[in-house]
Every structure is written in C-alpha cells, then in structure tokens.
Coordinates of C-alpha atoms in Angstrom, one line a residue:
Chain A
X1 CA -143.0 -87.5 -36.1
X2 CA -146.4 -86.4 -37.3
X3 CA -148.8 -84.6 -35.0
X4 CA -151.0 -87.7 -34.8
X5 CA -148.7 -90.7 -34.7
X6 CA -150.0 -93.7 -36.5
X7 CA -150.1 -96.8 -34.4
X8 CA -151.0 -100.4 -35.5
X9 CA -152.5 -102.6 -32.7
X10 CA -152.4 -106.4 -33.4
X11 CA -154.0 -108.8 -31.0
X12 CA -156.1 -111.9 -31.7
X13 CA -158.2 -111.0 -28.6
X14 CA -160.3 -108.4 -30.3
X15 CA -161.6 -107.0 -27.0
X16 CA -158.0 -106.2 -26.0
X17 CA -157.1 -104.8 -29.5
X18 CA -160.2 -102.6 -29.5
X19 CA -159.7 -101.4 -25.9
X20 CA -156.1 -100.5 -26.6
X21 CA -157.2 -98.7 -29.8
X22 CA -159.8 -96.7 -28.0
X23 CA -157.4 -95.7 -25.2
X24 CA -154.8 -94.6 -27.8
X25 CA -157.5 -92.7 -29.8
X26 CA -158.4 -90.9 -26.6
X27 CA -154.8 -89.7 -26.6
X28 CA -155.1 -88.4 -30.1
X29 CA -153.2 -91.2 -31.8
X30 CA -154.4 -92.5 -35.2
X31 CA -154.9 -96.2 -34.7
X32 CA -155.3 -99.2 -37.0
X33 CA -156.3 -102.6 -35.6
X34 CA -155.6 -106.1 -36.8
X35 CA -156.6 -109.4 -35.3
X36 CA -153.8 -111.7 -36.4
X37 CA -150.2 -111.5 -37.7
X38 CA -151.2 -111.8 -41.4
X39 CA -153.6 -108.9 -41.1
X40 CA -151.1 -106.9 -39.2
X41 CA -148.4 -107.6 -41.8
X42 CA -150.8 -106.5 -44.6
X43 CA -151.7 -103.2 -42.8
X44 CA -148.1 -102.5 -42.1
X45 CA -147.3 -102.8 -45.8
X46 CA -150.2 -100.5 -46.8
X47 CA -149.7 -97.7 -44.2
X48 CA -146.8 -95.6 -42.9
X49 CA -146.7 -96.4 -39.2
X50 CA -144.9 -94.8 -36.3
X51 CA -145.4 -97.7 -33.9
X52 CA -146.6 -101.3 -33.8
X53 CA -148.1 -102.8 -30.6
X54 CA -148.5 -106.6 -31.1
X55 CA -149.5 -109.6 -29.1
X56 CA -147.0 -112.4 -29.3
X57 CA -149.0 -115.6 -29.6
X58 CA -151.5 -115.4 -32.4
X59 CA -152.9 -117.8 -35.0
X60 CA -151.6 -117.9 -38.6
X61 CA -148.6 -115.6 -38.0
X62 CA -147.3 -114.8 -34.5
X63 CA -146.0 -111.4 -33.4
X64 CA -142.4 -112.4 -33.5
X65 CA -142.6 -113.9 -37.1
X66 CA -144.5 -110.8 -38.2
X67 CA -141.8 -108.6 -36.8
X68 CA -139.0 -110.6 -38.5
X69 CA -140.8 -110.3 -41.9
X70 CA -141.3 -106.6 -41.4
X71 CA -137.6 -106.1 -40.6
X72 CA -136.6 -108.1 -43.7
X73 CA -138.9 -106.0 -45.8
X74 CA -138.4 -102.5 -44.4
X75 CA -135.0 -102.8 -42.6
X76 CA -134.2 -99.7 -40.7
X77 CA -137.5 -98.1 -41.7
X78 CA -139.4 -100.6 -39.6
X79 CA -141.3 -98.7 -36.9
X80 CA -140.6 -99.6 -33.3
X81 CA -142.5 -102.6 -32.1
X82 CA -143.9 -103.3 -28.6
X83 CA -144.6 -106.9 -27.9
X84 CA -147.3 -107.8 -25.4
X85 CA -147.7 -111.1 -23.7
X86 CA -148.7 -112.8 -20.4
X87 CA -145.7 -115.0 -20.9
X88 CA -142.2 -113.7 -20.5
X89 CA -140.9 -113.5 -24.1
X90 CA -137.9 -111.3 -23.6
X91 CA -135.4 -113.9 -24.6
X92 CA -137.1 -114.4 -28.0
X93 CA -137.7 -110.7 -28.6
X94 CA -134.1 -109.5 -27.9
X95 CA -133.5 -106.6 -30.3
X96 CA -136.8 -107.0 -32.2
X97 CA -138.5 -104.5 -29.9
X98 CA -139.6 -103.9 -26.3
X99 CA -141.7 -106.1 -24.1
X100 CA -144.8 -105.3 -22.1
X101 CA -146.2 -107.8 -19.6
X102 CA -149.9 -108.6 -19.7
X103 CA -152.0 -107.7 -17.8
X104 CA -150.8 -104.1 -17.9
X105 CA -152.3 -100.9 -16.7
X106 CA -153.4 -98.4 -19.2
X107 CA -151.1 -95.9 -17.7
X108 CA -148.1 -98.2 -18.2
X109 CA -149.2 -98.9 -21.8
X110 CA -149.4 -95.2 -22.6
X111 CA -146.1 -94.5 -20.9
X112 CA -144.4 -97.2 -23.0
X113 CA -146.1 -96.0 -26.2
X114 CA -145.0 -92.5 -25.5
X115 CA -141.4 -93.4 -24.8
X116 CA -141.2 -95.5 -27.9
X117 CA -142.5 -92.7 -30.1
X118 CA -140.3 -90.2 -28.4
Chain B
X1 CA -151.5 -204.7 34.2
X2 CA -149.9 -201.7 32.9
X3 CA -151.2 -199.5 30.3
X4 CA -149.8 -196.4 28.8
X5 CA -151.7 -194.6 26.3
X6 CA -150.9 -191.5 24.4
X7 CA -153.1 -189.6 22.1
X8 CA -152.1 -187.5 19.2
X9 CA -148.5 -186.7 19.8
X10 CA -148.3 -184.6 16.8
X11 CA -150.3 -181.8 18.3
X12 CA -150.2 -183.0 21.8
X13 CA -153.6 -181.5 22.6
X14 CA -154.0 -184.2 25.2
X15 CA -152.1 -187.1 26.5
X16 CA -153.2 -189.7 28.8
X17 CA -151.3 -192.2 30.6
X18 CA -152.8 -195.1 32.5
X19 CA -150.7 -197.2 34.7
X20 CA -151.4 -199.7 37.4
X21 CA -148.4 -199.1 39.7
X22 CA -145.9 -196.4 40.2
X23 CA -145.6 -193.5 42.5
X24 CA -147.4 -190.4 41.6
X25 CA -144.1 -188.6 41.6
X26 CA -143.2 -190.2 38.3
X27 CA -146.4 -189.0 36.7
X28 CA -145.8 -185.7 38.2
X29 CA -142.5 -185.4 36.5
X30 CA -143.9 -186.3 33.1
X31 CA -146.9 -184.1 33.8
X32 CA -144.7 -181.3 34.5
X33 CA -142.8 -181.6 31.3
X34 CA -145.9 -182.0 29.3
X35 CA -147.9 -179.3 31.0
X36 CA -145.3 -176.6 31.3
X37 CA -143.6 -177.1 28.0
X38 CA -146.5 -178.2 25.8
X39 CA -149.5 -176.9 27.6
X40 CA -150.9 -180.3 27.1
X41 CA -153.8 -181.5 29.0
X42 CA -152.5 -184.7 30.6
X43 CA -154.2 -187.1 32.8
X44 CA -152.8 -190.0 34.8
X45 CA -154.3 -193.0 36.5
X46 CA -152.6 -195.0 39.0
X47 CA -153.5 -197.6 41.4
X48 CA -152.6 -197.5 45.0
X49 CA -153.8 -199.1 48.2
X50 CA -156.9 -197.0 48.2
X51 CA -157.9 -198.0 44.7
X52 CA -157.6 -196.3 41.3
X53 CA -156.7 -192.7 41.3
X54 CA -156.6 -190.2 38.5
X55 CA -154.6 -187.0 38.4
X56 CA -155.4 -184.2 36.2
X57 CA -152.4 -182.0 36.6
X58 CA -154.0 -179.1 34.9
X59 CA -156.8 -179.1 37.5
X60 CA -154.3 -179.9 40.2
X61 CA -156.6 -182.3 41.8
X62 CA -157.0 -185.9 42.3
X63 CA -160.0 -187.8 41.8
X64 CA -160.8 -191.2 43.2
X65 CA -162.2 -193.6 40.7
X66 CA -164.4 -196.6 41.4
X67 CA -162.3 -199.3 43.1
X68 CA -163.3 -202.1 40.8
X69 CA -162.3 -201.6 37.2
X70 CA -162.3 -205.0 35.6
X71 CA -163.3 -203.4 32.3
X72 CA -160.3 -201.2 32.4
X73 CA -158.1 -204.1 31.9
X74 CA -159.8 -205.7 29.0
X75 CA -160.9 -202.5 27.4
X76 CA -158.8 -199.6 28.4
X77 CA -160.3 -197.2 25.9
X78 CA -163.7 -197.7 27.3
X79 CA -162.3 -197.2 30.8
X80 CA -160.7 -193.9 29.8
X81 CA -163.8 -192.7 28.0
X82 CA -166.1 -193.4 30.9
X83 CA -163.8 -192.6 33.7
X84 CA -162.5 -189.2 32.9
X85 CA -164.0 -187.1 30.2
X86 CA -161.0 -184.9 29.9
X87 CA -158.8 -187.8 29.0
X88 CA -161.6 -189.3 26.9
X89 CA -160.9 -186.4 24.5
X90 CA -157.8 -188.0 23.3
X91 CA -159.5 -191.2 22.5
X92 CA -162.1 -189.4 20.5
X93 CA -159.3 -188.6 18.1
X94 CA -158.7 -190.6 15.0
X95 CA -157.0 -193.9 15.7
X96 CA -153.9 -193.0 13.6
X97 CA -153.2 -190.2 16.0
X98 CA -153.2 -192.5 19.0
X99 CA -150.4 -194.4 20.4
X100 CA -151.4 -197.2 22.6
X101 CA -149.1 -199.3 24.6
X102 CA -150.7 -202.2 26.3
X103 CA -149.0 -204.4 28.8
X104 CA -150.9 -207.6 29.3
X105 CA -151.0 -209.5 32.5
X106 CA -149.7 -211.4 34.1
X107 CA -146.4 -209.7 34.8
X108 CA -144.0 -209.6 37.6
X109 CA -143.3 -206.4 39.4
X110 CA -139.7 -206.1 38.2
X111 CA -140.7 -206.5 34.6
X112 CA -143.5 -204.1 35.1
X113 CA -141.2 -201.5 36.5
X114 CA -138.7 -202.0 33.7
X115 CA -141.4 -201.8 31.1
X116 CA -142.9 -198.8 32.7
X117 CA -139.5 -197.1 32.9
X118 CA -138.8 -197.9 29.3
X119 CA -142.1 -196.8 28.2
X120 CA -141.9 -193.6 30.2
X121 CA -138.5 -192.9 28.9
X122 CA -139.6 -193.5 25.3
X123 CA -142.6 -191.4 25.9
X124 CA -140.5 -188.5 27.3
X125 CA -138.2 -188.7 24.4
X126 CA -141.1 -188.8 22.0
X127 CA -142.5 -185.8 23.7
X128 CA -139.2 -184.0 23.6
X129 CA -138.7 -184.8 19.9
X130 CA -142.2 -183.6 19.2
X131 CA -141.7 -180.6 21.4
X132 CA -139.3 -179.0 19.0
X133 CA -141.1 -179.9 15.9
X134 CA -144.4 -179.1 17.3
X135 CA -143.3 -175.7 18.5
X136 CA -141.7 -175.1 15.2
X137 CA -144.7 -176.3 13.3
X138 CA -146.9 -174.1 15.4
X139 CA -144.8 -171.0 14.9
X140 CA -144.5 -171.7 11.1
X141 CA -148.2 -172.0 11.0
X142 CA -148.7 -168.7 12.8
X143 CA -145.9 -167.0 10.9
X144 CA -147.2 -168.2 7.6
X145 CA -150.7 -167.0 8.4
X146 CA -149.4 -163.6 9.5
X147 CA -147.2 -163.5 6.5
X148 CA -150.0 -164.4 4.1
X149 CA -152.2 -161.7 5.7
X150 CA -149.5 -159.1 5.5
X151 CA -148.5 -160.1 1.9
X152 CA -152.1 -159.6 0.9
X153 CA -152.2 -156.0 2.1
X154 CA -152.3 -153.6 -0.8
X155 CA -149.7 -151.5 0.9
X156 CA -146.0 -152.0 1.6
X157 CA -145.2 -153.1 5.2
X158 CA -141.8 -153.0 6.9
X159 CA -141.1 -153.9 10.5
X160 CA -138.1 -152.7 12.5
X161 CA -137.3 -153.6 16.1
X162 CA -136.0 -151.7 19.0
X163 CA -133.6 -150.5 20.1
X164 CA -131.4 -150.3 17.0
X165 CA -134.0 -150.4 14.4
X166 CA -133.0 -153.8 13.0
X167 CA -135.3 -154.5 10.1
X168 CA -136.9 -157.9 10.4
X169 CA -139.5 -158.3 7.8
X170 CA -141.2 -156.7 4.8
X171 CA -144.1 -157.8 2.7
X172 CA -144.5 -158.6 -1.0
X173 CA -145.9 -155.2 -1.9
X174 CA -142.9 -153.5 -0.1
X175 CA -140.5 -155.5 -2.2
X176 CA -142.5 -154.5 -5.4
X177 CA -142.4 -150.9 -4.5
X178 CA -138.6 -151.0 -3.7
X179 CA -138.0 -153.0 -6.8
X180 CA -135.7 -155.3 -4.9
X181 CA -136.0 -158.0 -2.2
X182 CA -136.0 -157.2 1.5
X183 CA -132.6 -156.2 2.8
X184 CA -131.8 -157.3 6.3
X185 CA -130.1 -154.4 8.1
X186 CA -129.1 -154.4 11.7
X187 CA -129.3 -150.7 12.6
X188 CA -130.7 -147.4 11.6
X189 CA -127.4 -146.2 10.2
X190 CA -127.7 -148.9 7.5
X191 CA -131.1 -147.7 6.2
X192 CA -129.3 -145.8 3.5
X193 CA -129.2 -149.1 1.6
X194 CA -132.9 -148.6 0.9
X195 CA -132.3 -145.4 -1.1
X196 CA -135.0 -143.3 0.4
X197 CA -135.2 -139.6 -0.5
X198 CA -137.3 -136.7 0.6
X199 CA -140.1 -135.8 -1.8
X200 CA -138.1 -132.9 -3.0
X201 CA -135.3 -135.3 -4.0
X202 CA -132.8 -134.5 -1.2
X203 CA -131.1 -137.4 0.6
X204 CA -132.8 -138.5 3.7
X205 CA -130.8 -139.0 6.9
X206 CA -131.4 -142.5 8.2
X207 CA -132.3 -141.2 11.6
X208 CA -135.1 -139.1 10.0
X209 CA -136.8 -142.4 8.9
X210 CA -140.2 -143.1 10.3
X211 CA -139.1 -146.3 12.0
X212 CA -136.1 -144.6 13.7
X213 CA -138.3 -141.8 14.9
X214 CA -141.2 -144.0 16.1
X215 CA -138.8 -146.2 18.0
X216 CA -137.0 -143.2 19.6
X217 CA -140.0 -141.1 20.4
X218 CA -142.8 -143.7 20.8
X219 CA -145.0 -141.4 18.6
X220 CA -146.5 -142.3 15.2
X221 CA -144.9 -140.5 12.2
X222 CA -147.7 -139.8 9.8
X223 CA -148.1 -138.7 6.2
X224 CA -144.5 -138.6 5.1
X225 CA -144.1 -138.2 1.4
X226 CA -140.9 -139.9 0.3
X227 CA -139.2 -141.0 -2.9
X228 CA -137.9 -144.5 -3.4
X229 CA -135.0 -144.7 -5.8
X230 CA -135.4 -148.1 -7.5
X231 CA -132.6 -150.2 -9.0
X232 CA -133.6 -149.0 -12.5
X233 CA -133.0 -145.4 -11.2
X234 CA -136.7 -144.5 -11.3
X235 CA -138.0 -142.5 -8.4
X236 CA -141.3 -143.8 -6.9
X237 CA -143.2 -141.4 -4.7
X238 CA -144.8 -143.0 -1.7
X239 CA -146.8 -141.9 1.3
X240 CA -145.6 -143.5 4.6
X241 CA -147.2 -143.8 8.0
X242 CA -145.2 -145.3 10.8
X243 CA -146.5 -146.5 14.2
X244 CA -144.6 -147.7 17.2
X245 CA -145.2 -151.2 18.4
X246 CA -145.6 -151.4 22.1
X247 CA -145.5 -154.3 24.5
X248 CA -148.3 -154.7 27.1
X249 CA -146.2 -152.8 29.6
X250 CA -145.8 -149.9 27.2
X251 CA -142.2 -150.5 26.3
X252 CA -141.4 -149.8 22.6
X253 CA -140.4 -153.0 21.0
X254 CA -140.3 -151.8 17.4
X255 CA -142.1 -149.9 14.7
X256 CA -144.1 -150.7 11.6
X257 CA -144.2 -148.5 8.5
X258 CA -147.0 -148.9 6.0
X259 CA -146.4 -147.2 2.7
X260 CA -148.3 -146.8 -0.6
X261 CA -147.5 -145.8 -4.2
X262 CA -148.7 -142.3 -4.8
X263 CA -147.3 -141.8 -8.3
X264 CA -150.8 -141.7 -9.8
X265 CA -151.9 -139.1 -7.2
X266 CA -148.7 -137.1 -7.9
X267 CA -149.4 -137.3 -11.6
X268 CA -152.9 -136.0 -11.1
X269 CA -151.5 -133.3 -8.9
X270 CA -149.1 -132.4 -11.6
X271 CA -151.9 -132.3 -14.2
X272 CA -154.0 -130.2 -11.9
X273 CA -151.1 -127.7 -11.4
X274 CA -150.7 -127.5 -15.2
X275 CA -154.5 -127.0 -15.6
X276 CA -154.5 -124.3 -13.0
X277 CA -151.6 -122.5 -14.7
X278 CA -153.3 -122.7 -18.1
X279 CA -156.7 -121.5 -16.8
X280 CA -155.1 -118.7 -14.8
X281 CA -153.1 -117.7 -17.8
X282 CA -156.2 -117.7 -20.0
X283 CA -158.0 -115.5 -17.6
X284 CA -155.4 -112.8 -17.9
X285 CA -156.6 -111.6 -21.3
X286 CA -160.2 -110.9 -20.3
X287 CA -158.9 -109.4 -17.2
X288 CA -156.6 -107.1 -19.1
X289 CA -159.6 -105.9 -21.1
X290 CA -161.8 -105.4 -18.1
X291 CA -159.1 -103.5 -16.2
X292 CA -158.1 -101.5 -19.3
X293 CA -161.7 -100.6 -20.1
X294 CA -162.4 -99.4 -16.6
X295 CA -159.2 -97.4 -16.6
X296 CA -160.2 -95.9 -20.0
X297 CA -163.6 -95.0 -18.7
X298 CA -162.1 -93.5 -15.5
X299 CA -159.8 -91.2 -17.5
X300 CA -162.8 -90.1 -19.6
X301 CA -165.0 -89.6 -16.6
X302 CA -162.3 -87.5 -15.0
X303 CA -161.9 -85.4 -18.1
X304 CA -165.7 -85.0 -18.3
X305 CA -165.9 -84.0 -14.6
X306 CA -168.3 -86.9 -13.9
X307 CA -169.7 -87.2 -10.3
X308 CA -167.4 -88.7 -7.7
X309 CA -169.6 -91.7 -7.2
X310 CA -169.1 -92.8 -10.8
X311 CA -165.3 -92.4 -10.4
X312 CA -165.5 -94.5 -7.2
X313 CA -167.3 -97.3 -9.0
X314 CA -164.7 -97.3 -11.8
X315 CA -161.9 -97.3 -9.3
X316 CA -163.5 -100.3 -7.5
X317 CA -163.6 -102.2 -10.8
X318 CA -159.9 -101.5 -11.3
X319 CA -159.0 -102.4 -7.7
X320 CA -160.9 -105.7 -7.9
X321 CA -159.3 -106.5 -11.2
X322 CA -155.9 -105.9 -9.6
X323 CA -156.8 -108.3 -6.8
X324 CA -157.8 -110.9 -9.4
X325 CA -154.6 -110.3 -11.3
X326 CA -152.5 -110.8 -8.2
X327 CA -154.4 -113.9 -7.3
X328 CA -154.0 -115.3 -10.8
X329 CA -150.3 -114.4 -10.7
X330 CA -149.6 -116.3 -7.5
X331 CA -151.8 -119.2 -8.7
X332 CA -149.7 -119.5 -11.9
X333 CA -146.4 -119.1 -9.9
X334 CA -147.4 -121.6 -7.3
X335 CA -148.6 -124.2 -9.8
X336 CA -145.3 -123.8 -11.7
X337 CA -143.3 -123.9 -8.5
X338 CA -145.1 -127.0 -7.4
X339 CA -144.7 -128.8 -10.6
X340 CA -141.0 -127.9 -10.6
X341 CA -141.3 -125.8 -13.7
X342 CA -140.3 -122.5 -12.2
X343 CA -136.6 -122.5 -11.7
X344 CA -135.5 -120.9 -8.4
X345 CA -132.7 -118.4 -8.4
X346 CA -130.8 -119.7 -5.4
X347 CA -128.0 -117.6 -4.1
X348 CA -126.5 -117.3 -0.6
X349 CA -129.0 -115.4 1.4
X350 CA -128.8 -114.0 4.9
X351 CA -132.1 -115.1 6.2
X352 CA -131.6 -113.2 9.5
X353 CA -131.5 -109.9 7.5
X354 CA -134.5 -110.8 5.5
X355 CA -136.5 -111.6 8.6
X356 CA -135.4 -108.4 10.4
X357 CA -136.3 -106.3 7.4
X358 CA -139.7 -107.9 7.1
X359 CA -140.5 -107.7 10.8
X360 CA -139.4 -104.0 10.9
X361 CA -141.7 -103.2 7.9
X362 CA -144.6 -105.0 9.5
X363 CA -144.1 -103.5 12.9
X364 CA -144.0 -100.0 11.6
X365 CA -147.7 -100.3 10.8
X366 CA -148.5 -100.8 14.5
X367 CA -148.4 -98.1 17.2
X368 CA -146.6 -100.6 19.4
X369 CA -144.6 -103.3 17.7
X370 CA -146.5 -106.6 17.7
X371 CA -143.7 -108.8 16.5
X372 CA -140.8 -109.8 18.9
X373 CA -137.6 -111.1 17.3
X374 CA -135.0 -113.4 18.6
X375 CA -132.4 -113.9 16.0
X376 CA -129.4 -116.0 16.9
X377 CA -127.7 -116.8 13.7
X378 CA -126.6 -115.1 10.5
X379 CA -125.6 -118.3 8.7
X380 CA -126.6 -118.0 5.1
X381 CA -128.9 -120.3 3.2
X382 CA -129.1 -121.0 -0.5
X383 CA -132.4 -119.4 -1.5
X384 CA -134.3 -117.4 -4.0
X385 CA -134.7 -114.1 -2.2
X386 CA -138.0 -113.2 -3.7
X387 CA -139.7 -116.5 -2.9
X388 CA -138.1 -116.6 0.6
X389 CA -139.5 -113.1 1.2
X390 CA -143.0 -114.4 0.4
X391 CA -142.5 -117.3 2.9
X392 CA -141.5 -115.0 5.7
X393 CA -144.2 -112.3 4.9
X394 CA -146.9 -114.9 4.5
X395 CA -146.2 -116.6 7.8
X396 CA -146.0 -113.3 9.7
X397 CA -149.1 -112.0 8.0
X398 CA -151.0 -115.1 9.0
X399 CA -149.7 -114.9 12.6
X400 CA -150.9 -111.3 12.8
X401 CA -154.1 -111.9 11.0
X402 CA -155.2 -114.9 13.0
X403 CA -154.4 -113.5 16.5
X404 CA -156.0 -110.6 18.5
X405 CA -154.5 -107.2 17.9
X406 CA -153.3 -106.8 21.5
X407 CA -151.2 -110.0 21.4
X408 CA -147.6 -110.5 20.3
X409 CA -146.1 -112.6 17.7
X410 CA -142.7 -114.2 18.4
X411 CA -140.2 -114.9 15.7
X412 CA -137.0 -116.9 16.3
X413 CA -134.2 -117.9 14.1
X414 CA -131.7 -120.4 15.3
X415 CA -129.2 -122.8 13.8
X416 CA -129.9 -126.4 14.5
X417 CA -127.6 -129.1 13.1
X418 CA -127.3 -128.4 9.4
X419 CA -130.5 -126.4 9.3
X420 CA -131.8 -122.9 10.1
X421 CA -134.9 -123.1 12.1
X422 CA -137.4 -120.2 11.7
X423 CA -140.2 -120.3 14.2
X424 CA -143.2 -118.1 14.2
X425 CA -145.4 -118.3 17.3
X426 CA -148.7 -116.5 17.8
X427 CA -151.3 -116.4 20.6
X428 CA -154.2 -116.5 18.1
X429 CA -157.1 -118.8 17.2
X430 CA -154.9 -121.9 16.9
X431 CA -155.6 -124.9 14.6
X432 CA -157.9 -127.8 15.2
X433 CA -155.8 -131.0 15.3
X434 CA -157.7 -132.4 12.3
X435 CA -156.6 -129.3 10.3
X436 CA -152.9 -129.4 11.1
X437 CA -152.0 -131.1 7.8
X438 CA -154.8 -129.8 5.7
X439 CA -153.9 -126.1 6.2
X440 CA -151.0 -126.5 3.8
X441 CA -153.3 -127.7 1.0
X442 CA -154.5 -125.6 -1.8
X443 CA -157.5 -123.3 -1.0
X444 CA -157.6 -124.7 2.5
X445 CA -158.5 -122.5 5.4
X446 CA -158.7 -123.7 9.0
X447 CA -162.2 -124.7 9.9
X448 CA -162.0 -122.1 12.7
X449 CA -160.8 -119.2 10.6
X450 CA -164.5 -118.1 10.5
X451 CA -165.0 -114.6 9.5
X452 CA -161.4 -114.0 8.5
X453 CA -162.0 -114.3 4.9
X454 CA -159.4 -112.1 3.2
X455 CA -156.7 -114.2 1.6
X456 CA -156.6 -116.5 -1.2
X457 CA -156.2 -119.9 0.5
X458 CA -152.9 -120.1 -1.4
X459 CA -150.7 -118.6 1.3
X460 CA -149.6 -121.7 3.2
X461 CA -149.7 -123.8 0.1
X462 CA -147.3 -121.4 -1.5
X463 CA -145.1 -121.3 1.6
X464 CA -144.9 -125.1 1.7
X465 CA -144.2 -125.3 -2.0
X466 CA -141.4 -122.8 -1.7
X467 CA -139.9 -124.4 1.4
X468 CA -139.9 -127.8 -0.2
X469 CA -138.4 -126.5 -3.4
X470 CA -135.5 -125.3 -1.2
X471 CA -135.1 -128.8 0.3
X472 CA -136.6 -127.6 3.5
X473 CA -139.7 -128.6 5.5
X474 CA -142.4 -126.8 7.3
X475 CA -144.8 -128.0 10.0
X476 CA -147.5 -126.5 12.2
X477 CA -148.2 -127.1 15.8
X478 CA -151.1 -126.0 17.9
X479 CA -152.5 -127.1 21.3
X480 CA -155.9 -126.6 19.8
X481 CA -158.5 -123.9 19.3
X482 CA -157.6 -120.5 20.7
X483 CA -154.3 -122.0 21.9
X484 CA -152.1 -120.2 19.4
X485 CA -150.1 -121.7 16.6
X486 CA -146.4 -122.4 16.0
X487 CA -145.1 -122.6 12.4
X488 CA -141.6 -124.0 12.0
X489 CA -139.6 -123.8 8.8
X490 CA -136.3 -125.7 8.5
X491 CA -134.0 -124.9 5.7
X492 CA -130.6 -126.4 5.1
X493 CA -127.7 -123.9 5.6
X494 CA -125.7 -123.0 2.5
X495 CA -122.8 -125.2 3.7
X496 CA -125.0 -128.2 4.2
X497 CA -126.2 -128.3 0.7
X498 CA -124.4 -130.1 -2.0
X499 CA -122.9 -127.5 -4.4

C-alpha cells in the first residue's frame, strides 16, 4: 500500500461524493470522484486504485453492475469495494464487497475505509 | 227499522252501527272487539224508551239524541252525518268503502232480532277477517317503509336481537358488502358463517363481534376495523359501529351494526405510507451530506483549535441531523410496517423478561424508582423482539413523560384467556375523551399535551402498528383530563397462534 492510498468515490449525489472526497483528503488519501457508474468504471480503468467507495443505485450503471464489470476485467486485482446505500443491499452484494448504511457518520466511514485498506 | 252501517272495513278507521232496538250490551260487545283489537272509532245508536241514544265507546259516554228522527229512517246517512260528527267521518269516505245494510220497515220483532243477530254476526266475522289482513297489511306497510329506508342507507346495516344475538335483518348494502345474501343465524356462536376477520387478518371470535358485545354490555362498540372475507375470497375492509337497541324501560332488546366499505380509504392510507417511505428515504441523502459536512468541519475546527463556541455550533448541527435521521428512520419503518412490507421476525419471546429489563433500565435513571411492576406470567408470545421493545419502551416513556415526576407508573402483565395483557397506568395528564382514538393516529398528540413537545407524534402510531402486526390490539382509557391514562396491549400467547 502506497503512503497515500488512492480511493475512488462514486455517487450520483455529487454533494455526498464531494463531501466524502474532502473528508478522505483531510486524512491524506488521494481521491478521485465520479458521479455515475460509467464514469466510475472509466476512472477505475485509467487509474490504479486501492479502494472504491460507491453508491448502489445510480443512473446509467449502478454500483453493483460496475463492480461486476470490474471483477470481470481485473479479477483478483480489483480493489476492495465499499457499497453505500440507504437500502439494505447486503443480499445482492454478498462477496462483491462490504456494505455501509446511509446515512453514516464520518467516523464510521473513515473506520470502514481504514479497515478495508488495512 | 233497523240499520246497520259500516264504513271502510278495509282500514277500519271508523265503523258506525245504527240500530233501532237491541240492548246496549250487544253493542258493547262489538264495540269492545272493534275498539280493543282494531283501535277503531266506533259509534252506536240505539233506541230505548227514552228515545235515541248514541254510544261512542271511545269517549265512554252516551249522548242523547233528539227524540224524533223521522229523517233517520228515510235517509240514514243524513242522520248519521248530522247526529254525530264522529260517526259522520265514515260517511265522508268514498262510497265504495262503505257497507250499508238497510232494513226497511215494517218488520216484526222476531225478524228484526234475527236479522240483527245475523248482521251482527256477519259483521263480527267481517271484522275478524279484516283484523288479520288489516294488521298484516299495516305491518307490511310499516315494514316495507322501514326496509326501503334502511335499504337506501349508503352503509351496511345488520340487526341482532337479545339475548342470543339472533340476526333478524340486514339491508341491501350489507349484502353487497358481504357478497352474499343475509344468513339467518340464531346465536352468536354461528356468526362465524359471516367470515369476519380482524383488520390484521386474524380470525375473529364470534363473541368479540360488535353485536354480541353491545348486547352483553349495553355499550356501543365504535370504530372497529374489520375484514369481510367474501365468497370470491377477496378481503373487504370495513369500519363498523354497533349500538345497543334499548326498550323504553332500558332493557337491551338487540343491537344494530352499521358498517361501511373503507377499501378506498385503506388504499389511500397505503399510498400515503408508501409516499412517506419514499420521501423519508430521499431525505437521507441530503441529510448524509449535512451531517458529514458538519462532522468534517468539526474535525478541522478541532485540529485548528477553533474557539469552543464554534465547535458547539457544529456539534448542534450534528445532533440535530441525528434527530432527523432517527425520525426519518422510524417514519420509514412504521410506514413499511403499516403497509405490511416489513416482515417481522417473530420468535417465542418472554414478554415478562422484556418488560422487566425495560423497567429496570428506565427506573435506574430516577433516584427513586418511578415504575412499579406486577408481573404474573412468563408465558411466551410470538414476537419480533426489537419491535416489541419499542412498544414497551414507548408506552413507558409516554407514561413517564406525561405524568408528574413525583407520581408512579404501574405496569402489570397478566394472562387472560389466550392473550397476554400488558397494562400501563399513569397518574398523569390523562386524555380527553374526544382524543382517545385519535392519539393512535400519525402525528397526533393529545390536545392537552401542551408544552410537552418532544417526540415525533409517531410513538403511539408505531406502537399500534406493531401491536396489530402481531395480531394484537391496543386501547387507551382515561377518566378525562388530569385523571391519568391506562394503556392496554393484548397479544396472543405463542400457543394461541396458529403455527
């Protein structure tokens, strides 16, 4: 793991994506943001990432579909994925990644991020 | 001369008999039959040594008429009309309703007597024949009128009679709502033939029916939400109000239930619940941003050693965002629970333990325990523990919140028939009678809750939704303002519920 882990944040609510990005940057992470699944997929292909934080329900390409495509493309090299949603999606996520309920506290978010990077 | 004249036997409003000779006792006999059985105004004339007499049995008096009545013989109608206005009424009726028997002179006394007796006999028979049909005709008229009125009512009507709850009539709308014709049943135990269920779908004991209760208690049973299972297996939600029917002396002679289709109302309620869930859900995203941003700023402010007052403001934003989050969370849960979309995880649950645990936790926050427990059963119920905790906590919170700090709250748990009955009694502000039902509605707060404004207005609504989802029921009682309140929850025991 590099000194400044690279994290991709994907959420169609740009206010949330930006807020999360800022909080992560405050913790010295390097952050990329995308506002839907297609953008997220594009950025994931272009950059080497240590972690992806993604919303589940998004236009064009939802978080689950994006994760599946990444896994197909990168296999074991796919970075860990944290799915965020206000709806319990644990059944659909299964082994694709971990799940974080919205709304969450920043503290919880940072804890989950840290544990996934560790 | 002998004259017998009857008027309008069909309805027997009045009957007059005019005769020349015969003892008053004969008239009295006929008068008695006509008067007591038909309530017919009957008048009699007769002639004795003193001249013409008339008897109006209804007035119980005799009236002496003019001694000379030559006109009476030749024109009896005229006589009657002029002599006695009461009897004149019958002659004012259309001719086809009159029966006139005229005996023309001369005649010998024997023939007169025979004729009179024959006539009298015929008349009595006619009267008796008409008695039955008239009574029948009258009752059909009244019944038909009543029936028509009841049938025109926009709500279902069903009438049962004391003491056994025999069902005697229903109206057209009731039959439409049931989807089948009226079924005559002789007693409450046969009410199951009507396929009535509680609103949560559990089978309804016949003795729980509004009619059975109104007959046994003499009290109205109001605002019952029920389901009718129709022959096509659809379930129709109805709202029923039952009132006892009392005789003049106060004895309960039966009960009438009036019920209406509330499927449209239920559908709207369902739509509203869905809308609430959707709106609450949509508010979570901006809330996440607000809370997260405030938290972010707070972390930075701490690192930058900003003044405490800035930190306090940021903490307040976070706290309030948390309150909103909790509120939205329960709003979504309750809406889902209410619309039946949230599956309950029902397992055998020892309610006594749950109550004890909750009471102990709440009591620990007071220097002297405020809640007194009386737990008499440990029979389990089938319940979702998390939801049931909310029910108990919520009712206890309310009891504490709406009563003075120096007063006690009493909690009892007993087994009653196939139910556990949890009762929470306080000595607080009580509930206005007009609010008793309303307090369980969404966002409702008793009109006397005044300055006590914490709380979401979802508490009792949640409690009721949870209790109903567990096939139970909840009701509130209060003698009025500042008389305290009693909340009773009844939940079927684990054994009582179908597996």
